[in-house]
Amino acid sequence: HSNLQKTKMTEQEYIASGDHAWKLQDWEQCLNFYSEAIHINPLSIASIKRNMVMKVICYRNTDLLNP
């Protein structure tokens, strides 16, 4: 990933990289890519995608805690 950090990517490239990280369930990297896209364009669709990742990370199934 060091090559990605050295090369300036476009908003769409960051989003595509975030989508790829999502498929791999690499949530930290996913959030990083979406945040970079948002930094380039605050109105980016990446803000919605970042919120979706946060919901996945923060999801808690309380039924599993009460068998």
PDB file of N, CA, C and O in Angstrom:
ATOM      1  N   HIS A   1       0.815  -1.204   0.000  1.00  0.00           N
ATOM      2  CA  HIS A   1       0.000   0.000   0.000  1.00  0.00           C
ATOM      3  C   HIS A   1       0.855   1.262   0.000  1.00  0.00           C
ATOM      4  O   HIS A   1       0.327   2.349  -0.105  1.00  0.00           O
ATOM      5  N   SER A   2       2.145   1.126   0.164  1.00  0.00           N
ATOM      6  CA  SER A   2       2.994   2.305   0.203  1.00  0.00           C
ATOM      7  C   SER A   2       2.979   3.044  -1.130  1.00  0.00           C
ATOM      8  O   SER A   2       3.119   4.250  -1.172  1.00  0.00           O
ATOM      9  N   ASN A   3       2.796   2.311  -2.238  1.00  0.00           N
ATOM     10  CA  ASN A   3       2.726   2.970  -3.543  1.00  0.00           C
ATOM     11  C   ASN A   3       1.502   3.866  -3.634  1.00  0.00           C
ATOM     12  O   ASN A   3       1.548   4.929  -4.238  1.00  0.00           O
ATOM     13  N   LEU A   4       0.398   3.444  -3.034  1.00  0.00           N
ATOM     14  CA  LEU A   4      -0.827   4.240  -3.079  1.00  0.00           C
ATOM     15  C   LEU A   4      -0.659   5.544  -2.315  1.00  0.00           C
ATOM     16  O   LEU A   4      -1.203   6.565  -2.696  1.00  0.00           O
ATOM     17  N   GLN A   5       0.084   5.509  -1.233  1.00  0.00           N
ATOM     18  CA  GLN A   5       0.254   6.698  -0.426  1.00  0.00           C
ATOM     19  C   GLN A   5       1.180   7.712  -1.098  1.00  0.00           C
ATOM     20  O   GLN A   5       1.047   8.895  -0.881  1.00  0.00           O
ATOM     21  N   LYS A   6       2.095   7.253  -1.920  1.00  0.00           N
ATOM     22  CA  LYS A   6       3.032   8.152  -2.575  1.00  0.00           C
ATOM     23  C   LYS A   6       2.393   8.821  -3.799  1.00  0.00           C
ATOM     24  O   LYS A   6       2.732   9.932  -4.141  1.00  0.00           O
ATOM     25  N   THR A   7       1.482   8.125  -4.442  1.00  0.00           N
ATOM     26  CA  THR A   7       0.852   8.629  -5.647  1.00  0.00           C
ATOM     27  C   THR A   7      -0.469   9.296  -5.288  1.00  0.00           C
ATOM     28  O   THR A   7      -1.265   8.730  -4.548  1.00  0.00           O
ATOM     29  N   LYS A   8      -0.684  10.497  -5.811  1.00  0.00           N
ATOM     30  CA  LYS A   8      -1.935  11.199  -5.558  1.00  0.00           C
ATOM     31  C   LYS A   8      -3.035  10.568  -6.401  1.00  0.00           C
ATOM     32  O   LYS A   8      -2.923  10.472  -7.617  1.00  0.00           O
ATOM     33  N   MET A   9      -4.083  10.109  -5.743  1.00  0.00           N
ATOM     34  CA  MET A   9      -5.179   9.464  -6.454  1.00  0.00           C
ATOM     35  C   MET A   9      -6.352  10.437  -6.561  1.00  0.00           C
ATOM     36  O   MET A   9      -6.443  11.404  -5.816  1.00  0.00           O
ATOM     37  N   THR A  10      -7.244  10.130  -7.478  1.00  0.00           N
ATOM     38  CA  THR A  10      -8.449  10.948  -7.644  1.00  0.00           C
ATOM     39  C   THR A  10      -9.516  10.472  -6.664  1.00  0.00           C
ATOM     40  O   THR A  10      -9.412   9.383  -6.074  1.00  0.00           O
ATOM     41  N   GLU A  11     -10.552  11.264  -6.523  1.00  0.00           N
ATOM     42  CA  GLU A  11     -11.677  10.895  -5.660  1.00  0.00           C
ATOM     43  C   GLU A  11     -12.243   9.533  -6.063  1.00  0.00           C
ATOM     44  O   GLU A  11     -12.473   8.667  -5.214  1.00  0.00           O
ATOM     45  N   GLN A  12     -12.444   9.341  -7.361  1.00  0.00           N
ATOM     46  CA  GLN A  12     -13.018   8.082  -7.843  1.00  0.00           C
ATOM     47  C   GLN A  12     -12.101   6.895  -7.586  1.00  0.00           C
ATOM     48  O   GLN A  12     -12.563   5.791  -7.302  1.00  0.00           O
ATOM     49  N   GLU A  13     -10.803   7.116  -7.680  1.00  0.00           N
ATOM     50  CA  GLU A  13      -9.844   6.037  -7.395  1.00  0.00           C
ATOM     51  C   GLU A  13      -9.870   5.664  -5.910  1.00  0.00           C
ATOM     52  O   GLU A  13      -9.800   4.486  -5.557  1.00  0.00           O
ATOM     53  N   TYR A  14      -9.985   6.674  -5.046  1.00  0.00           N
ATOM     54  CA  TYR A  14     -10.096   6.392  -3.618  1.00  0.00           C
ATOM     55  C   TYR A  14     -11.376   5.613  -3.320  1.00  0.00           C
ATOM     56  O   TYR A  14     -11.380   4.674  -2.527  1.00  0.00           O
ATOM     57  N   ILE A  15     -12.472   5.999  -3.960  1.00  0.00           N
ATOM     58  CA  ILE A  15     -13.737   5.297  -3.754  1.00  0.00           C
ATOM     59  C   ILE A  15     -13.623   3.856  -4.238  1.00  0.00           C
ATOM     60  O   ILE A  15     -14.050   2.923  -3.543  1.00  0.00           O
ATOM     61  N   ALA A  16     -13.047   3.652  -5.407  1.00  0.00           N
ATOM     62  CA  ALA A  16     -12.878   2.294  -5.944  1.00  0.00           C
ATOM     63  C   ALA A  16     -11.993   1.459  -5.015  1.00  0.00           C
ATOM     64  O   ALA A  16     -12.275   0.278  -4.769  1.00  0.00           O
ATOM     65  N   SER A  17     -10.949   2.062  -4.479  1.00  0.00           N
ATOM     66  CA  SER A  17     -10.074   1.348  -3.547  1.00  0.00           C
ATOM     67  C   SER A  17     -10.820   1.020  -2.256  1.00  0.00           C
ATOM     68  O   SER A  17     -10.653  -0.061  -1.687  1.00  0.00           O
ATOM     69  N   GLY A  18     -11.649   1.955  -1.803  1.00  0.00           N
ATOM     70  CA  GLY A  18     -12.475   1.702  -0.617  1.00  0.00           C
ATOM     71  C   GLY A  18     -13.458   0.577  -0.856  1.00  0.00           C
ATOM     72  O   GLY A  18     -13.682  -0.273   0.016  1.00  0.00           O
ATOM     73  N   ASP A  19     -14.046   0.540  -2.050  1.00  0.00           N
ATOM     74  CA  ASP A  19     -14.980  -0.533  -2.392  1.00  0.00           C
ATOM     75  C   ASP A  19     -14.272  -1.888  -2.400  1.00  0.00           C
ATOM     76  O   ASP A  19     -14.818  -2.890  -1.945  1.00  0.00           O
ATOM     77  N   HIS A  20     -13.042  -1.893  -2.907  1.00  0.00           N
ATOM     78  CA  HIS A  20     -12.264  -3.135  -2.931  1.00  0.00           C
ATOM     79  C   HIS A  20     -11.949  -3.580  -1.495  1.00  0.00           C
ATOM     80  O   HIS A  20     -12.077  -4.765  -1.161  1.00  0.00           O
ATOM     81  N   ALA A  21     -11.554  -2.640  -0.652  1.00  0.00           N
ATOM     82  CA  ALA A  21     -11.267  -2.961   0.748  1.00  0.00           C
ATOM     83  C   ALA A  21     -12.531  -3.478   1.444  1.00  0.00           C
ATOM     84  O   ALA A  21     -12.458  -4.377   2.291  1.00  0.00           O
ATOM     85  N   TRP A  22     -13.693  -2.932   1.068  1.00  0.00           N
ATOM     86  CA  TRP A  22     -14.969  -3.398   1.627  1.00  0.00           C
ATOM     87  C   TRP A  22     -15.155  -4.887   1.312  1.00  0.00           C
ATOM     88  O   TRP A  22     -15.511  -5.668   2.178  1.00  0.00           O
ATOM     89  N   LYS A  23     -14.910  -5.258   0.057  1.00  0.00           N
ATOM     90  CA  LYS A  23     -15.075  -6.655  -0.349  1.00  0.00           C
ATOM     91  C   LYS A  23     -14.155  -7.579   0.440  1.00  0.00           C
ATOM     92  O   LYS A  23     -14.493  -8.735   0.694  1.00  0.00           O
ATOM     93  N   LEU A  24     -12.998  -7.063   0.830  1.00  0.00           N
ATOM     94  CA  LEU A  24     -12.037  -7.838   1.614  1.00  0.00           C
ATOM     95  C   LEU A  24     -12.324  -7.747   3.118  1.00  0.00           C
ATOM     96  O   LEU A  24     -11.627  -8.357   3.916  1.00  0.00           O
ATOM     97  N   GLN A  25     -13.317  -6.954   3.482  1.00  0.00           N
ATOM     98  CA  GLN A  25     -13.672  -6.667   4.876  1.00  0.00           C
ATOM     99  C   GLN A  25     -12.502  -6.076   5.654  1.00  0.00           C
ATOM    100  O   GLN A  25     -12.329  -6.325   6.844  1.00  0.00           O
ATOM    101  N   ASP A  26     -11.709  -5.272   4.954  1.00  0.00           N
ATOM    102  CA  ASP A  26     -10.604  -4.542   5.581  1.00  0.00           C
ATOM    103  C   ASP A  26     -11.156  -3.161   5.939  1.00  0.00           C
ATOM    104  O   ASP A  26     -10.993  -2.188   5.212  1.00  0.00           O
ATOM    105  N   TRP A  27     -11.859  -3.115   7.072  1.00  0.00           N
ATOM    106  CA  TRP A  27     -12.627  -1.922   7.421  1.00  0.00           C
ATOM    107  C   TRP A  27     -11.745  -0.702   7.662  1.00  0.00           C
ATOM    108  O   TRP A  27     -12.114   0.412   7.283  1.00  0.00           O
ATOM    109  N   GLU A  28     -10.599  -0.889   8.267  1.00  0.00           N
ATOM    110  CA  GLU A  28      -9.716   0.253   8.533  1.00  0.00           C
ATOM    111  C   GLU A  28      -9.254   0.905   7.229  1.00  0.00           C
ATOM    112  O   GLU A  28      -9.324   2.118   7.060  1.00  0.00           O
ATOM    113  N   GLN A  29      -8.791   0.075   6.300  1.00  0.00           N
ATOM    114  CA  GLN A  29      -8.329   0.594   5.010  1.00  0.00           C
ATOM    115  C   GLN A  29      -9.497   1.208   4.244  1.00  0.00           C
ATOM    116  O   GLN A  29      -9.349   2.240   3.592  1.00  0.00           O
ATOM    117  N   CYS A  30     -10.633   0.578   4.330  1.00  0.00           N
ATOM    118  CA  CYS A  30     -11.841   1.069   3.671  1.00  0.00           C
ATOM    119  C   CYS A  30     -12.161   2.489   4.152  1.00  0.00           C
ATOM    120  O   CYS A  30     -12.399   3.392   3.346  1.00  0.00           O
ATOM    121  N   LEU A  31     -12.166   2.682   5.458  1.00  0.00           N
ATOM    122  CA  LEU A  31     -12.441   4.010   6.024  1.00  0.00           C
ATOM    123  C   LEU A  31     -11.383   5.018   5.591  1.00  0.00           C
ATOM    124  O   LEU A  31     -11.716   6.173   5.298  1.00  0.00           O
ATOM    125  N   ASN A  32     -10.133   4.595   5.540  1.00  0.00           N
ATOM    126  CA  ASN A  32      -9.058   5.500   5.114  1.00  0.00           C
ATOM    127  C   ASN A  32      -9.272   5.981   3.682  1.00  0.00           C
ATOM    128  O   ASN A  32      -9.135   7.175   3.393  1.00  0.00           O
ATOM    129  N   PHE A  33      -9.597   5.056   2.778  1.00  0.00           N
ATOM    130  CA  PHE A  33      -9.812   5.435   1.382  1.00  0.00           C
ATOM    131  C   PHE A  33     -11.019   6.363   1.231  1.00  0.00           C
ATOM    132  O   PHE A  33     -10.956   7.366   0.526  1.00  0.00           O
ATOM    133  N   TYR A  34     -12.117   6.016   1.896  1.00  0.00           N
ATOM    134  CA  TYR A  34     -13.308   6.870   1.803  1.00  0.00           C
ATOM    135  C   TYR A  34     -13.035   8.256   2.401  1.00  0.00           C
ATOM    136  O   TYR A  34     -13.485   9.267   1.863  1.00  0.00           O
ATOM    137  N   SER A  35     -12.280   8.303   3.487  1.00  0.00           N
ATOM    138  CA  SER A  35     -11.954   9.596   4.101  1.00  0.00           C
ATOM    139  C   SER A  35     -11.114  10.458   3.161  1.00  0.00           C
ATOM    140  O   SER A  35     -11.302  11.679   3.095  1.00  0.00           O
ATOM    141  N   GLU A  36     -10.198   9.831   2.427  1.00  0.00           N
ATOM    142  CA  GLU A  36      -9.389  10.584   1.460  1.00  0.00           C
ATOM    143  C   GLU A  36     -10.269  11.146   0.341  1.00  0.00           C
ATOM    144  O   GLU A  36     -10.083  12.285  -0.090  1.00  0.00           O
ATOM    145  N   ALA A  37     -11.232  10.355  -0.105  1.00  0.00           N
ATOM    146  CA  ALA A  37     -12.151  10.834  -1.147  1.00  0.00           C
ATOM    147  C   ALA A  37     -12.965  12.019  -0.628  1.00  0.00           C
ATOM    148  O   ALA A  37     -13.177  13.007  -1.346  1.00  0.00           O
ATOM    149  N   ILE A  38     -13.397  11.940   0.622  1.00  0.00           N
ATOM    150  CA  ILE A  38     -14.173  13.033   1.231  1.00  0.00           C
ATOM    151  C   ILE A  38     -13.304  14.271   1.396  1.00  0.00           C
ATOM    152  O   ILE A  38     -13.783  15.394   1.232  1.00  0.00           O
ATOM    153  N   HIS A  39     -12.024  14.064   1.689  1.00  0.00           N
ATOM    154  CA  HIS A  39     -11.103  15.200   1.818  1.00  0.00           C
ATOM    155  C   HIS A  39     -10.999  15.955   0.488  1.00  0.00           C
ATOM    156  O   HIS A  39     -10.940  17.184   0.469  1.00  0.00           O
ATOM    157  N   ILE A  40     -11.008  15.215  -0.613  1.00  0.00           N
ATOM    158  CA  ILE A  40     -10.947  15.832  -1.940  1.00  0.00           C
ATOM    159  C   ILE A  40     -12.270  16.530  -2.266  1.00  0.00           C
ATOM    160  O   ILE A  40     -12.292  17.643  -2.782  1.00  0.00           O
ATOM    161  N   ASN A  41     -13.382  15.852  -1.965  1.00  0.00           N
ATOM    162  CA  ASN A  41     -14.711  16.389  -2.272  1.00  0.00           C
ATOM    163  C   ASN A  41     -15.629  16.117  -1.085  1.00  0.00           C
ATOM    164  O   ASN A  41     -16.130  15.002  -0.932  1.00  0.00           O
ATOM    165  N   PRO A  42     -15.884  17.126  -0.253  1.00  0.00           N
ATOM    166  CA  PRO A  42     -16.734  16.936   0.932  1.00  0.00           C
ATOM    167  C   PRO A  42     -18.152  16.449   0.609  1.00  0.00           C
ATOM    168  O   PRO A  42     -18.815  15.882   1.474  1.00  0.00           O
ATOM    169  N   LEU A  43     -18.612  16.646  -0.612  1.00  0.00           N
ATOM    170  CA  LEU A  43     -19.946  16.197  -0.994  1.00  0.00           C
ATOM    171  C   LEU A  43     -19.923  14.831  -1.681  1.00  0.00           C
ATOM    172  O   LEU A  43     -20.910  14.402  -2.274  1.00  0.00           O
ATOM    173  N   SER A  44     -18.813  14.138  -1.576  1.00  0.00           N
ATOM    174  CA  SER A  44     -18.619  12.849  -2.232  1.00  0.00           C
ATOM    175  C   SER A  44     -19.584  11.789  -1.719  1.00  0.00           C
ATOM    176  O   SER A  44     -19.972  11.792  -0.547  1.00  0.00           O
ATOM    177  N   ILE A  45     -19.932  10.857  -2.596  1.00  0.00           N
ATOM    178  CA  ILE A  45     -20.733   9.688  -2.212  1.00  0.00           C
ATOM    179  C   ILE A  45     -19.983   8.862  -1.164  1.00  0.00           C
ATOM    180  O   ILE A  45     -20.593   8.079  -0.432  1.00  0.00           O
ATOM    181  N   ALA A  46     -18.686   9.071  -1.067  1.00  0.00           N
ATOM    182  CA  ALA A  46     -17.881   8.337  -0.090  1.00  0.00           C
ATOM    183  C   ALA A  46     -18.347   8.597   1.336  1.00  0.00           C
ATOM    184  O   ALA A  46     -18.170   7.741   2.207  1.00  0.00           O
ATOM    185  N   SER A  47     -18.960   9.746   1.592  1.00  0.00           N
ATOM    186  CA  SER A  47     -19.445  10.018   2.958  1.00  0.00           C
ATOM    187  C   SER A  47     -20.559   9.047   3.331  1.00  0.00           C
ATOM    188  O   SER A  47     -20.630   8.587   4.473  1.00  0.00           O
ATOM    189  N   ILE A  48     -21.414   8.710   2.377  1.00  0.00           N
ATOM    190  CA  ILE A  48     -22.477   7.738   2.631  1.00  0.00           C
ATOM    191  C   ILE A  48     -21.868   6.357   2.830  1.00  0.00           C
ATOM    192  O   ILE A  48     -22.248   5.610   3.739  1.00  0.00           O
ATOM    193  N   LYS A  49     -20.899   6.027   1.993  1.00  0.00           N
ATOM    194  CA  LYS A  49     -20.242   4.724   2.100  1.00  0.00           C
ATOM    195  C   LYS A  49     -19.497   4.605   3.428  1.00  0.00           C
ATOM    196  O   LYS A  49     -19.511   3.549   4.059  1.00  0.00           O
ATOM    197  N   ARG A  50     -18.857   5.682   3.856  1.00  0.00           N
ATOM    198  CA  ARG A  50     -18.145   5.666   5.140  1.00  0.00           C
ATOM    199  C   ARG A  50     -19.130   5.429   6.289  1.00  0.00           C
ATOM    200  O   ARG A  50     -18.861   4.655   7.199  1.00  0.00           O
ATOM    201  N   ASN A  51     -20.291   6.063   6.216  1.00  0.00           N
ATOM    202  CA  ASN A  51     -21.309   5.851   7.250  1.00  0.00           C
ATOM    203  C   ASN A  51     -21.789   4.402   7.267  1.00  0.00           C
ATOM    204  O   ASN A  51     -22.054   3.842   8.332  1.00  0.00           O
ATOM    205  N   MET A  52     -21.894   3.792   6.081  1.00  0.00           N
ATOM    206  CA  MET A  52     -22.305   2.392   6.003  1.00  0.00           C
ATOM    207  C   MET A  52     -21.257   1.487   6.647  1.00  0.00           C
ATOM    208  O   MET A  52     -21.613   0.529   7.348  1.00  0.00           O
ATOM    209  N   VAL A  53     -19.993   1.783   6.434  1.00  0.00           N
ATOM    210  CA  VAL A  53     -18.921   0.998   7.054  1.00  0.00           C
ATOM    211  C   VAL A  53     -19.018   1.123   8.577  1.00  0.00           C
ATOM    212  O   VAL A  53     -18.893   0.124   9.296  1.00  0.00           O
ATOM    213  N   MET A  54     -19.264   2.325   9.061  1.00  0.00           N
ATOM    214  CA  MET A  54     -19.382   2.530  10.504  1.00  0.00           C
ATOM    215  C   MET A  54     -20.539   1.726  11.083  1.00  0.00           C
ATOM    216  O   MET A  54     -20.435   1.177  12.184  1.00  0.00           O
ATOM    217  N   LYS A  55     -21.640   1.623  10.342  1.00  0.00           N
ATOM    218  CA  LYS A  55     -22.771   0.815  10.812  1.00  0.00           C
ATOM    219  C   LYS A  55     -22.395  -0.661  10.871  1.00  0.00           C
ATOM    220  O   LYS A  55     -22.802  -1.375  11.786  1.00  0.00           O
ATOM    221  N   VAL A  56     -21.616  -1.123   9.893  1.00  0.00           N
ATOM    222  CA  VAL A  56     -21.162  -2.517   9.893  1.00  0.00           C
ATOM    223  C   VAL A  56     -20.253  -2.755  11.098  1.00  0.00           C
ATOM    224  O   VAL A  56     -20.414  -3.740  11.832  1.00  0.00           O
ATOM    225  N   ILE A  57     -19.318  -1.853  11.329  1.00  0.00           N
ATOM    226  CA  ILE A  57     -18.358  -2.008  12.419  1.00  0.00           C
ATOM    227  C   ILE A  57     -19.058  -1.948  13.777  1.00  0.00           C
ATOM    228  O   ILE A  57     -18.732  -2.716  14.684  1.00  0.00           O
ATOM    229  N   CYS A  58     -20.015  -1.066  13.903  1.00  0.00           N
ATOM    230  CA  CYS A  58     -20.661  -0.827  15.203  1.00  0.00           C
ATOM    231  C   CYS A  58     -21.873  -1.723  15.446  1.00  0.00           C
ATOM    232  O   CYS A  58     -22.449  -1.689  16.530  1.00  0.00           O
ATOM    233  N   TYR A  59     -22.244  -2.535  14.457  1.00  0.00           N
ATOM    234  CA  TYR A  59     -23.418  -3.387  14.606  1.00  0.00           C
ATOM    235  C   TYR A  59     -23.221  -4.371  15.753  1.00  0.00           C
ATOM    236  O   TYR A  59     -22.161  -4.958  15.910  1.00  0.00           O
ATOM    237  N   ARG A  60     -24.255  -4.526  16.531  1.00  0.00           N
ATOM    238  CA  ARG A  60     -24.200  -5.439  17.650  1.00  0.00           C
ATOM    239  C   ARG A  60     -25.522  -6.187  17.725  1.00  0.00           C
ATOM    240  O   ARG A  60     -26.577  -5.580  17.865  1.00  0.00           O
ATOM    241  N   ASN A  61     -25.453  -7.486  17.636  1.00  0.00           N
ATOM    242  CA  ASN A  61     -26.652  -8.317  17.711  1.00  0.00           C
ATOM    243  C   ASN A  61     -26.855  -8.737  19.154  1.00  0.00           C
ATOM    244  O   ASN A  61     -26.219  -9.663  19.642  1.00  0.00           O
ATOM    245  N   THR A  62     -27.778  -8.047  19.839  1.00  0.00           N
ATOM    246  CA  THR A  62     -27.998  -8.332  21.259  1.00  0.00           C
ATOM    247  C   THR A  62     -28.636  -9.698  21.476  1.00  0.00           C
ATOM    248  O   THR A  62     -28.547 -10.253  22.573  1.00  0.00           O
ATOM    249  N   ASP A  63     -29.268 -10.269  20.453  1.00  0.00           N
ATOM    250  CA  ASP A  63     -29.851 -11.606  20.599  1.00  0.00           C
ATOM    251  C   ASP A  63     -28.762 -12.654  20.869  1.00  0.00           C
ATOM    252  O   ASP A  63     -29.015 -13.654  21.532  1.00  0.00           O
ATOM    253  N   LEU A  64     -27.575 -12.426  20.344  1.00  0.00           N
ATOM    254  CA  LEU A  64     -26.478 -13.363  20.578  1.00  0.00           C
ATOM    255  C   LEU A  64     -26.008 -13.329  22.018  1.00  0.00           C
ATOM    256  O   LEU A  64     -25.429 -14.286  22.523  1.00  0.00           O
ATOM    257  N   LEU A  65     -26.282 -12.211  22.703  1.00  0.00           N
ATOM    258  CA  LEU A  65     -25.852 -12.076  24.096  1.00  0.00           C
ATOM    259  C   LEU A  65     -26.847 -12.705  25.061  1.00  0.00           C
ATOM    260  O   LEU A  65     -26.549 -12.935  26.218  1.00  0.00           O
ATOM    261  N   ASN A  66     -28.076 -12.972  24.571  1.00  0.00           N
ATOM    262  CA  ASN A  66     -29.134 -13.533  25.425  1.00  0.00           C
ATOM    263  C   ASN A  66     -29.695 -14.815  24.796  1.00  0.00           C
ATOM    264  O   ASN A  66     -30.762 -14.787  24.193  1.00  0.00           O
ATOM    265  N   PRO A  67     -29.000 -15.910  24.955  1.00  0.00           N
ATOM    266  CA  PRO A  67     -29.456 -17.161  24.313  1.00  0.00           C
ATOM    267  C   PRO A  67     -30.745 -17.714  24.905  1.00  0.00           C
ATOM    268  O   PRO A  67     -31.160 -17.453  25.950  1.00  0.00           O
TER     269      PRO A  67
END
